Amino acid sequence: MKYTVLGTNYVIRLDAGEKIIETLLSLCEREGIGSGFFNGLGAVREAELGHFDMATGAYSWVKLSGSYEIVALYGNVTVVDGKPFIHAHAALGDNTFAVRGGHLREAVVSATCEITLTRFRDDIGRKKDETTGLFLLDLKPGEG
Amino acid sequence: MKYTVLGTNYVIRLDAGEKIIETLLSLCEREGIGSGFFNGLGAVREAELGHFDMATGAYSWVKLSGSYEIVALYGNVTVVDGKPFIHAHAALGDNTFAVRGGHLREAVVSATCEITLTRFRDDIGRKKDETTGLFLLDLKPGEG
Amino acid sequence: MKYTVLGTNYVIRLDAGEKIIETLLSLCEREGIGSGFFNGLGAVREAELGHFDMATGAYSWVKLSGSYEIVALYGNVTVVDGKPFIHAHAALGDNTFAVRGGHLREAVVSATCEITLTRFRDDIGRKKDETTGLFLLDLKPGEG
């Protein structure tokens, strides 16, 4: 990973073999980023996508392996137990341009991955929701 | 809905049963947001997607019902007739990770929906275009 | 194309027949934008999507013609050889709401295309990577 900081914005490049979520987490830890959002594009050779089933309260997962363009990637950064936490969803296009998408657990970069991240002013946390078992955004009215 | 304001950025959480467009409109009204953009992720249990046909000048619609991950959600905020107006497109992934997408008329949150919205400085309007019948962005060269 | 500048943000409207990448490049040239990111929505009547094959180091391309909603569009702006350079990926939905996606070489607007672009403080360059033959982000640690 290489990155440039431009005020509250980060331009990030991930290289072949790097894991997107793991690498972004290490960037957030190093830079002390506690809230923000990012978008990205690029290509991956492995990815694990999830789909949450409200009835069972569990994710089903699919592991993709091959050549995929990232045709959508959006996520947010929060802080859970004092550590950065990333929640991202993605859509991936294969070599027939067909698209599959879901919750992005992790993906391994093939050619390159380019991400722009905008950092917000104050940390945002998450709190376990008893109904779903998910860690939902713990939002308090801010000051503007 | 819960939200935190961090300068010109909003971090928004929608809960089960809330309608995405309707809820964002109420946020924009309450906060006086007259221009900006947002991205989001999460899951919905109902959605209505549209596809605009230039030949007929009309949308065709599909209503989806089931379990869908939001794999792309982007929209902008403008002001029409003194009221906030939201234009959003979305791509939704089902439990086979297949993706459908189009103009997002409305969607009902299942597990959660997390949106980051960046507000711009001045209001942006829309004006009816006689050729298409659509309300297009009414842009005036700004001052930078 | 019409656009309004709001501080470091641009709200852009492309009209029927305009090419998205070509038009954004002319905007970046006119405004001297040397780094940033954009998202967009709208509809196109032609598009060329690419898929990069790591094995051959070449793109395969598909030309789409018909009626497509832009269901995801994200790209970044950099500077190569003193000229603005745009790297964008997109997902497009047809009138059955099926989605195809990949690297966006170019697309021609049908009804309208609405883009929000956020400009960063300093220019970002690209440099040819000998392994892949791609122009990768040339990042230098910034100052924050």
Short mmCIF file of C-alpha atoms in Angstrom, two decimals, chain A residues 35 37 39 49-52 54 59-62 72 74-76 87-91 99-103 120-122 124 126 134-137 139-144, chain B residues 2-7 9-13 15-16 37 39-43 67-72 93-99 110-118:
data_model
loop_
_atom_site.label_atom_id
_atom_site.label_comp_id
_atom_site.label_asym_id
_atom_site.label_seq_id
_atom_site.Cartn_x
_atom_site.Cartn_y
_atom_site.Cartn_z
CA SER A 35 -14.86 7.85 10.98
CA PHE A 37 -16.19 6.82 4.03
CA ASN A 39 -15.03 4.43 -2.62
CA LEU A 49 -19.03 -11.82 -0.36
CA GLY A 50 -21.77 -12.21 2.24
CA HIS A 51 -25.55 -12.00 2.28
CA PHE A 52 -27.33 -11.42 5.58
CA MET A 54 -32.81 -11.70 8.64
CA TYR A 59 -24.58 -14.47 6.79
CA SER A 60 -24.25 -16.88 3.89
CA TRP A 61 -20.92 -16.56 2.10
CA VAL A 62 -19.49 -17.12 -1.34
CA ALA A 72 -18.72 -0.73 -7.01
CA TYR A 74 -18.26 1.72 -0.83
CA GLY A 75 -17.59 1.47 2.87
CA ASN A 76 -17.43 3.38 6.11
CA HIS A 87 -18.04 -2.03 6.84
CA ALA A 88 -17.96 -2.35 3.06
CA HIS A 89 -20.16 -3.65 0.26
CA ALA A 90 -18.99 -4.37 -3.25
CA ALA A 91 -20.09 -5.42 -6.72
CA VAL A 99 -21.89 -8.73 -11.80
CA ARG A 100 -22.19 -10.32 -8.37
CA GLY A 101 -22.36 -8.34 -5.15
CA GLY A 102 -22.87 -8.29 -1.40
CA HIS A 103 -21.20 -7.53 1.91
CA PHE A 120 -14.69 12.91 9.24
CA ARG A 121 -14.00 15.11 12.25
CA ASP A 122 -15.00 12.93 15.19
CA ILE A 124 -18.12 7.17 15.30
CA ARG A 126 -20.80 0.83 16.96
CA LEU A 134 -25.16 -6.91 14.32
CA PHE A 135 -22.92 -4.06 15.43
CA LEU A 136 -24.97 -1.04 14.38
CA LEU A 137 -23.81 2.58 14.18
CA LEU A 139 -24.95 7.68 16.66
CA LYS A 140 -25.36 10.68 18.88
CA PRO A 141 -26.74 13.97 17.62
CA GLY A 142 -23.68 16.01 16.63
CA GLU A 143 -22.99 19.69 16.77
CA GLY A 144 -22.72 20.54 13.09
CA LYS B 2 -30.43 8.39 13.89
CA TYR B 3 -27.73 10.70 12.62
CA THR B 4 -24.64 12.58 13.65
CA VAL B 5 -23.52 15.85 12.05
CA LEU B 6 -19.75 16.25 11.60
CA GLY B 7 -19.19 19.62 9.97
CA ASN B 9 -20.89 15.52 6.69
CA TYR B 10 -23.76 13.43 8.02
CA VAL B 11 -23.51 9.84 9.23
CA ILE B 12 -26.99 8.32 9.09
CA ARG B 13 -28.46 5.06 10.33
CA ASP B 15 -33.51 0.98 10.99
CA ALA B 16 -35.77 -1.92 10.02
CA PHE B 37 -24.45 13.70 -2.40
CA ASN B 39 -23.53 6.84 -0.66
CA GLY B 40 -24.92 3.97 1.34
CA LEU B 41 -24.87 0.30 2.16
CA GLY B 42 -27.04 -2.07 4.16
CA ALA B 43 -29.94 -4.39 3.43
CA SER B 67 -33.67 -10.19 1.08
CA TYR B 68 -31.33 -7.78 -0.71
CA GLU B 69 -27.94 -6.33 0.11
CA ILE B 70 -27.41 -2.76 -1.12
CA VAL B 71 -24.29 -3.24 -3.26
CA ALA B 72 -24.36 0.31 -4.66
CA GLY B 93 -27.79 -8.22 -4.53
CA ASP B 94 -30.01 -11.20 -3.71
CA ASN B 95 -29.12 -14.35 -1.76
CA THR B 96 -27.49 -15.87 -4.86
CA PHE B 97 -25.35 -12.68 -5.11
CA ALA B 98 -27.05 -11.81 -8.41
CA VAL B 99 -27.47 -8.06 -8.86
CA SER B 110 -34.45 -4.80 6.69
CA ALA B 111 -31.37 -5.14 8.95
CA THR B 112 -29.84 -1.66 8.78
CA CYS B 113 -28.84 1.02 6.28
CA GLU B 114 -25.77 3.22 6.74
CA ILE B 115 -25.44 6.39 4.73
CA THR B 116 -22.79 9.09 4.56
CA LEU B 117 -23.96 12.39 3.11
CA THR B 118 -21.81 15.38 2.23
#
